[in-house]
Structure formats: C-alpha cells, structure tokens
C-alpha cells in the first residue's frame, strides 16, 4: 500500500514538473511570436515604402521619356 502511494506521488511530481516546463516553453513561444509579429509589421512597412519609391521613380522616367 505504501509503495503504491509513493509511486502515485512520483507520477504526480513528474506531471507537475512537466506542466511547469510546458508553461515555460509556452511563454517563450508567445514572446517569440510577439517579436516576430512586430518584425513582420516593420518589414511590411519597409516593403510598402520601397514600392512607393520605385513607383515614383518609374513615373519620373515615364515623364522624362514623354518630354
């Protein structure tokens, strides 16, 4: 009977430890996701700025050819 309780206690300790580990990993993943989401937003903004600059240059070239 005592051996059964010790076995159960060990299993509970293992489950508690696993739960804590998964919580830590989940927190790290959430922070990484947040960082990547911010970086993605910056890259999209930079891409849009580059697209606008290229469009402006193309329009300038068209105007030069029209003259």
mmCIF file of N, CA, C and O in Angstrom:
data_model
loop_
_atom_site.group_PDB
_atom_site.id
_atom_site.type_symbol
_atom_site.label_atom_id
_atom_site.label_comp_id
_atom_site.label_asym_id
_atom_site.label_seq_id
_atom_site.Cartn_x
_atom_site.Cartn_y
_atom_site.Cartn_z
ATOM 1 N N UNK A 1 0.832 -1.205 0.000
ATOM 2 C CA UNK A 1 0.000 0.000 0.000
ATOM 3 C C UNK A 1 0.867 1.256 0.000
ATOM 4 O O UNK A 1 0.604 2.179 -0.736
ATOM 5 N N UNK A 2 1.905 1.248 0.827
ATOM 6 C CA UNK A 2 2.802 2.404 0.896
ATOM 7 C C UNK A 2 3.542 2.592 -0.426
ATOM 8 O O UNK A 2 3.724 3.719 -0.873
ATOM 9 N N UNK A 3 3.933 1.493 -1.053
ATOM 10 C CA UNK A 3 4.645 1.555 -2.327
ATOM 11 C C UNK A 3 3.753 2.176 -3.406
ATOM 12 O O UNK A 3 4.222 2.934 -4.232
ATOM 13 N N UNK A 4 2.456 1.855 -3.356
ATOM 14 C CA UNK A 4 1.517 2.424 -4.314
ATOM 15 C C UNK A 4 1.400 3.929 -4.152
ATOM 16 O O UNK A 4 1.328 4.677 -5.138
ATOM 17 N N UNK A 5 1.366 4.417 -2.908
ATOM 18 C CA UNK A 5 1.294 5.852 -2.655
ATOM 19 C C UNK A 5 2.561 6.561 -3.127
ATOM 20 O O UNK A 5 2.500 7.652 -3.705
ATOM 21 N N UNK A 6 3.703 5.940 -2.890
ATOM 22 C CA UNK A 6 4.968 6.536 -3.332
ATOM 23 C C UNK A 6 5.021 6.612 -4.850
ATOM 24 O O UNK A 6 5.482 7.614 -5.420
ATOM 25 N N UNK A 7 4.539 5.557 -5.499
ATOM 26 C CA UNK A 7 4.505 5.531 -6.956
ATOM 27 C C UNK A 7 3.595 6.634 -7.493
ATOM 28 O O UNK A 7 3.946 7.360 -8.422
ATOM 29 N N UNK A 8 2.437 6.785 -6.883
ATOM 30 C CA UNK A 8 1.490 7.824 -7.277
ATOM 31 C C UNK A 8 2.086 9.213 -7.046
ATOM 32 O O UNK A 8 1.958 10.112 -7.883
ATOM 33 N N UNK A 9 2.773 9.379 -5.932
ATOM 34 C CA UNK A 9 3.397 10.659 -5.612
ATOM 35 C C UNK A 9 4.467 11.007 -6.639
ATOM 36 O O UNK A 9 4.571 12.154 -7.093
ATOM 37 N N UNK A 10 5.253 10.005 -7.049
ATOM 38 C CA UNK A 10 6.286 10.238 -8.060
ATOM 39 C C UNK A 10 5.657 10.644 -9.391
ATOM 40 O O UNK A 10 6.146 11.545 -10.075
ATOM 41 N N UNK A 11 4.558 9.960 -9.749
ATOM 42 C CA UNK A 11 3.885 10.291 -11.004
ATOM 43 C C UNK A 11 3.315 11.713 -10.957
ATOM 44 O O UNK A 11 3.409 12.462 -11.935
ATOM 45 N N UNK A 12 2.735 12.093 -9.823
ATOM 46 C CA UNK A 12 2.215 13.450 -9.678
ATOM 47 C C UNK A 12 3.331 14.484 -9.753
ATOM 48 O O UNK A 12 3.180 15.528 -10.393
ATOM 49 N N UNK A 13 4.447 14.197 -9.110
ATOM 50 C CA UNK A 13 5.596 15.111 -9.183
ATOM 51 C C UNK A 13 6.068 15.267 -10.619
ATOM 52 O O UNK A 13 6.390 16.385 -11.063
ATOM 53 N N UNK A 14 6.106 14.155 -11.360
ATOM 54 C CA UNK A 14 6.522 14.209 -12.765
ATOM 55 C C UNK A 14 5.544 15.039 -13.586
ATOM 56 O O UNK A 14 5.955 15.837 -14.443
ATOM 57 N N UNK A 15 4.257 14.865 -13.341
ATOM 58 C CA UNK A 15 3.254 15.641 -14.068
ATOM 59 C C UNK A 15 3.349 17.129 -13.743
ATOM 60 O O UNK A 15 3.226 17.981 -14.626
ATOM 61 N N UNK A 16 3.569 17.440 -12.480
ATOM 62 C CA UNK A 16 3.717 18.844 -12.080
ATOM 63 C C UNK A 16 4.938 19.460 -12.756
ATOM 64 O O UNK A 16 4.884 20.571 -13.286
ATOM 65 N N UNK A 17 6.031 18.738 -12.760
ATOM 66 C CA UNK A 17 7.253 19.230 -13.397
ATOM 67 C C UNK A 17 7.042 19.428 -14.897
ATOM 68 O O UNK A 17 7.457 20.445 -15.469
ATOM 69 N N UNK A 18 6.369 18.467 -15.540
ATOM 70 C CA UNK A 18 6.097 18.576 -16.969
ATOM 71 C C UNK A 18 5.200 19.782 -17.251
ATOM 72 O O UNK A 18 5.441 20.540 -18.200
ATOM 73 N N UNK A 19 4.203 19.992 -16.430
ATOM 74 C CA UNK A 19 3.300 21.131 -16.590
ATOM 75 C C UNK A 19 4.067 22.443 -16.480
ATOM 76 O O UNK A 19 3.871 23.363 -17.283
ATOM 77 N N UNK A 20 4.954 22.542 -15.510
ATOM 78 C CA UNK A 20 5.752 23.762 -15.334
ATOM 79 C C UNK A 20 6.664 23.988 -16.533
ATOM 80 O O UNK A 20 6.830 25.119 -17.009
ATOM 81 N N UNK A 21 7.261 22.906 -17.027
ATOM 82 C CA UNK A 21 8.137 23.005 -18.198
ATOM 83 C C UNK A 21 7.344 23.495 -19.412
ATOM 84 O O UNK A 21 7.791 24.379 -20.148
ATOM 85 N N UNK A 22 6.152 22.936 -19.613
ATOM 86 C CA UNK A 22 5.323 23.332 -20.750
ATOM 87 C C UNK A 22 4.868 24.784 -20.630
ATOM 88 O O UNK A 22 4.804 25.506 -21.627
ATOM 89 N N UNK A 23 4.595 25.230 -19.418
ATOM 90 C CA UNK A 23 4.232 26.631 -19.216
ATOM 91 C C UNK A 23 5.384 27.543 -19.595
ATOM 92 O O UNK A 23 5.184 28.586 -20.237
ATOM 93 N N UNK A 24 6.605 27.172 -19.191
ATOM 94 C CA UNK A 24 7.781 27.988 -19.531
ATOM 95 C C UNK A 24 7.981 28.027 -21.049
ATOM 96 O O UNK A 24 8.218 29.090 -21.628
ATOM 97 N N UNK A 25 7.881 26.859 -21.687
ATOM 98 C CA UNK A 25 8.053 26.805 -23.139
ATOM 99 C C UNK A 25 6.981 27.628 -23.841
ATOM 100 O O UNK A 25 7.258 28.330 -24.822
ATOM 101 N N UNK A 26 5.755 27.536 -23.345
ATOM 102 C CA UNK A 26 4.657 28.290 -23.935
ATOM 103 C C UNK A 26 4.915 29.785 -23.826
ATOM 104 O O UNK A 26 4.671 30.543 -24.781
ATOM 105 N N UNK A 27 5.420 30.233 -22.698
ATOM 106 C CA UNK A 27 5.727 31.655 -22.507
ATOM 107 C C UNK A 27 6.810 32.107 -23.481
ATOM 108 O O UNK A 27 6.691 33.177 -24.097
ATOM 109 N N UNK A 28 7.843 31.279 -23.651
ATOM 110 C CA UNK A 28 8.916 31.612 -24.596
ATOM 111 C C UNK A 28 8.352 31.712 -26.017
ATOM 112 O O UNK A 28 8.668 32.647 -26.763
ATOM 113 N N UNK A 29 7.491 30.771 -26.375
ATOM 114 C CA UNK A 29 6.907 30.784 -27.719
ATOM 115 C C UNK A 29 6.005 31.997 -27.929
ATOM 116 O O UNK A 29 5.999 32.594 -29.007
ATOM 117 N N UNK A 30 5.279 32.377 -26.910
ATOM 118 C CA UNK A 30 4.417 33.563 -27.028
ATOM 119 C C UNK A 30 5.266 34.826 -27.205
ATOM 120 O O UNK A 30 4.927 35.702 -28.004
ATOM 121 N N UNK A 31 6.361 34.920 -26.474
ATOM 122 C CA UNK A 31 7.247 36.076 -26.619
ATOM 123 C C UNK A 31 7.877 36.096 -28.010
ATOM 124 O O UNK A 31 7.979 37.165 -28.633
ATOM 125 N N UNK A 32 8.281 34.930 -28.496
ATOM 126 C CA UNK A 32 8.876 34.838 -29.836
ATOM 127 C C UNK A 32 7.852 35.232 -30.901
ATOM 128 O O UNK A 32 8.165 35.946 -31.859
ATOM 129 N N UNK A 33 6.618 34.767 -30.724
ATOM 130 C CA UNK A 33 5.564 35.111 -31.667
ATOM 131 C C UNK A 33 5.333 36.619 -31.699
ATOM 132 O O UNK A 33 5.181 37.227 -32.764
ATOM 133 N N UNK A 34 5.338 37.231 -30.534
ATOM 134 C CA UNK A 34 5.138 38.674 -30.453
ATOM 135 C C UNK A 34 6.270 39.417 -31.162
ATOM 136 O O UNK A 34 6.029 40.373 -31.913
ATOM 137 N N UNK A 35 7.492 38.978 -30.932
ATOM 138 C CA UNK A 35 8.653 39.602 -31.570
ATOM 139 C C UNK A 35 8.570 39.460 -33.083
ATOM 140 O O UNK A 35 8.767 40.435 -33.827
ATOM 141 N N UNK A 36 8.261 38.249 -33.547
ATOM 142 C CA UNK A 36 8.177 38.012 -34.989
ATOM 143 C C UNK A 36 7.045 38.807 -35.625
ATOM 144 O O UNK A 36 7.184 39.312 -36.740
ATOM 145 N N UNK A 37 5.961 38.940 -34.916
ATOM 146 C CA UNK A 37 4.839 39.722 -35.432
ATOM 147 C C UNK A 37 5.243 41.186 -35.593
ATOM 148 O O UNK A 37 4.915 41.824 -36.601
ATOM 149 N N UNK A 38 5.972 41.715 -34.614
ATOM 150 C CA UNK A 38 6.468 43.090 -34.716
ATOM 151 C C UNK A 38 7.430 43.261 -35.870
ATOM 152 O O UNK A 38 7.358 44.244 -36.624
ATOM 153 N N UNK A 39 8.340 42.306 -36.036
ATOM 154 C CA UNK A 39 9.302 42.371 -37.144
ATOM 155 C C UNK A 39 8.580 42.298 -38.481
ATOM 156 O O UNK A 39 8.943 43.000 -39.427
ATOM 157 N N UNK A 40 7.571 41.461 -38.554
ATOM 158 C CA UNK A 40 6.793 41.330 -39.794
ATOM 159 C C UNK A 40 6.134 42.656 -40.149
ATOM 160 O O UNK A 40 6.137 43.076 -41.304
ATOM 161 N N UNK A 41 5.571 43.318 -39.154
ATOM 162 C CA UNK A 41 4.949 44.620 -39.392
ATOM 163 C C UNK A 41 5.942 45.633 -39.926
ATOM 164 O O UNK A 41 5.640 46.382 -40.870
ATOM 165 N N UNK A 42 7.139 45.656 -39.348
ATOM 166 C CA UNK A 42 8.176 46.586 -39.810
ATOM 167 C C UNK A 42 8.583 46.274 -41.249
ATOM 168 O O UNK A 42 8.751 47.175 -42.069
ATOM 169 N N UNK A 43 8.739 44.985 -41.554
ATOM 170 C CA UNK A 43 9.136 44.601 -42.909
ATOM 171 C C UNK A 43 8.061 44.953 -43.933
ATOM 172 O O UNK A 43 8.371 45.395 -45.048
ATOM 173 N N UNK A 44 6.815 44.771 -43.559
ATOM 174 C CA UNK A 44 5.721 45.133 -44.466
ATOM 175 C C UNK A 44 5.714 46.637 -44.724
ATOM 176 O O UNK A 44 5.512 47.087 -45.859
ATOM 177 N N UNK A 45 5.979 47.405 -43.681
ATOM 178 C CA UNK A 45 6.037 48.863 -43.830
ATOM 179 C C UNK A 45 7.202 49.262 -44.736
ATOM 180 O O UNK A 45 7.049 50.100 -45.629
ATOM 181 N N UNK A 46 8.366 48.651 -44.528
ATOM 182 C CA UNK A 46 9.538 48.955 -45.359
ATOM 183 C C UNK A 46 9.273 48.559 -46.813
ATOM 184 O O UNK A 46 9.667 49.270 -47.741
ATOM 185 N N UNK A 47 8.610 47.431 -47.009
ATOM 186 C CA UNK A 47 8.289 46.967 -48.348
ATOM 187 C C UNK A 47 7.366 47.956 -49.054
ATOM 188 O O UNK A 47 7.555 48.272 -50.241
ATOM 189 N N UNK A 48 6.387 48.459 -48.329
ATOM 190 C CA UNK A 48 5.463 49.441 -48.900
ATOM 191 C C UNK A 48 6.191 50.727 -49.260
ATOM 192 O O UNK A 48 5.956 51.312 -50.328
ATOM 193 N N UNK A 49 7.105 51.167 -48.401
ATOM 194 C CA UNK A 49 7.878 52.382 -48.691
ATOM 195 C C UNK A 49 8.738 52.188 -49.937
ATOM 196 O O UNK A 49 8.817 53.077 -50.789
ATOM 197 N N UNK A 50 9.369 51.020 -50.042
ATOM 198 C CA UNK A 50 10.202 50.732 -51.217
ATOM 199 C C UNK A 50 9.345 50.697 -52.479
ATOM 200 O O UNK A 50 9.737 51.222 -53.526
ATOM 201 N N UNK A 51 8.150 50.112 -52.378
ATOM 202 C CA UNK A 51 7.254 50.034 -53.532
ATOM 203 C C UNK A 51 6.868 51.440 -53.993
ATOM 204 O O UNK A 51 6.873 51.746 -55.189
ATOM 205 N N UNK A 52 6.578 52.312 -53.045
ATOM 206 C CA UNK A 52 6.202 53.685 -53.391
ATOM 207 C C UNK A 52 7.362 54.437 -54.041
ATOM 208 O O UNK A 52 7.159 55.180 -55.011
ATOM 209 N N UNK A 53 8.573 54.227 -53.525
ATOM 210 C CA UNK A 53 9.743 54.898 -54.114
ATOM 211 C C UNK A 53 9.968 54.421 -55.551
ATOM 212 O O UNK A 53 10.259 55.222 -56.437
ATOM 213 N N UNK A 54 9.849 53.127 -55.756
ATOM 214 C CA UNK A 54 10.043 52.575 -57.106
ATOM 215 C C UNK A 54 8.973 53.104 -58.048
ATOM 216 O O UNK A 54 9.255 53.479 -59.196
ATOM 217 N N UNK A 55 7.743 53.167 -57.565
ATOM 218 C CA UNK A 55 6.649 53.700 -58.390
ATOM 219 C C UNK A 55 6.915 55.155 -58.760
ATOM 220 O O UNK A 55 6.696 55.565 -59.904
ATOM 221 N N UNK A 56 7.428 55.926 -57.816
ATOM 222 C CA UNK A 56 7.762 57.328 -58.085
ATOM 223 C C UNK A 56 8.861 57.425 -59.129
ATOM 224 O O UNK A 56 8.779 58.254 -60.058
ATOM 225 N N UNK A 57 9.883 56.580 -59.011
ATOM 226 C CA UNK A 57 10.982 56.601 -59.997
ATOM 227 C C UNK A 57 10.483 56.218 -61.382
ATOM 228 O O UNK A 57 10.874 56.823 -62.382
ATOM 229 N N UNK A 58 9.608 55.229 -61.456
ATOM 230 C CA UNK A 58 9.057 54.808 -62.753
ATOM 231 C C UNK A 58 8.268 55.956 -63.380
ATOM 232 O O UNK A 58 8.401 56.237 -64.583
ATOM 233 N N UNK A 59 7.483 56.641 -62.571
ATOM 234 C CA UNK A 59 6.715 57.778 -63.100
ATOM 235 C C UNK A 59 7.628 58.889 -63.583
ATOM 236 O O UNK A 59 7.361 59.521 -64.609
ATOM 237 N N UNK A 60 8.718 59.141 -62.869
ATOM 238 C CA UNK A 60 9.686 60.149 -63.312
ATOM 239 C C UNK A 60 10.307 59.776 -64.659
ATOM 240 O O UNK A 60 10.465 60.606 -65.541
ATOM 241 N N UNK A 61 10.660 58.492 -64.791
ATOM 242 C CA UNK A 61 11.255 58.026 -66.050
ATOM 243 C C UNK A 61 10.255 58.152 -67.204
ATOM 244 O O UNK A 61 10.622 58.530 -68.306
ATOM 245 N N UNK A 62 9.003 57.827 -66.932
ATOM 246 C CA UNK A 62 7.975 57.967 -67.968
ATOM 247 C C UNK A 62 7.836 59.424 -68.385
ATOM 248 O O UNK A 62 7.674 59.736 -69.564
ATOM 249 N N UNK A 63 7.872 60.323 -67.413
ATOM 250 C CA UNK A 63 7.763 61.751 -67.715
ATOM 251 C C UNK A 63 8.951 62.231 -68.525
ATOM 252 O O UNK A 63 8.803 63.075 -69.418
ATOM 253 N N UNK A 64 10.155 61.705 -68.214
ATOM 254 C CA UNK A 64 11.339 62.101 -68.999
ATOM 255 C C UNK A 64 11.211 61.617 -70.441
ATOM 256 O O UNK A 64 11.580 62.324 -71.383
ATOM 257 N N UNK A 65 10.697 60.395 -70.617
ATOM 258 C CA UNK A 65 10.543 59.848 -71.973
ATOM 259 C C UNK A 65 9.455 60.595 -72.735
ATOM 260 O O UNK A 65 9.514 60.697 -73.970
ATOM 261 N N UNK A 66 8.476 61.115 -72.048
ATOM 262 C CA UNK A 66 7.376 61.827 -72.710
ATOM 263 C C UNK A 66 7.816 63.195 -73.193
ATOM 264 O O UNK A 66 7.223 63.761 -74.130
ATOM 265 N N UNK A 67 8.829 63.758 -72.584
ATOM 266 C CA UNK A 67 9.284 65.102 -72.959
ATOM 267 C C UNK A 67 10.071 65.135 -74.231
ATOM 268 O O UNK A 67 10.591 64.331 -74.801
#
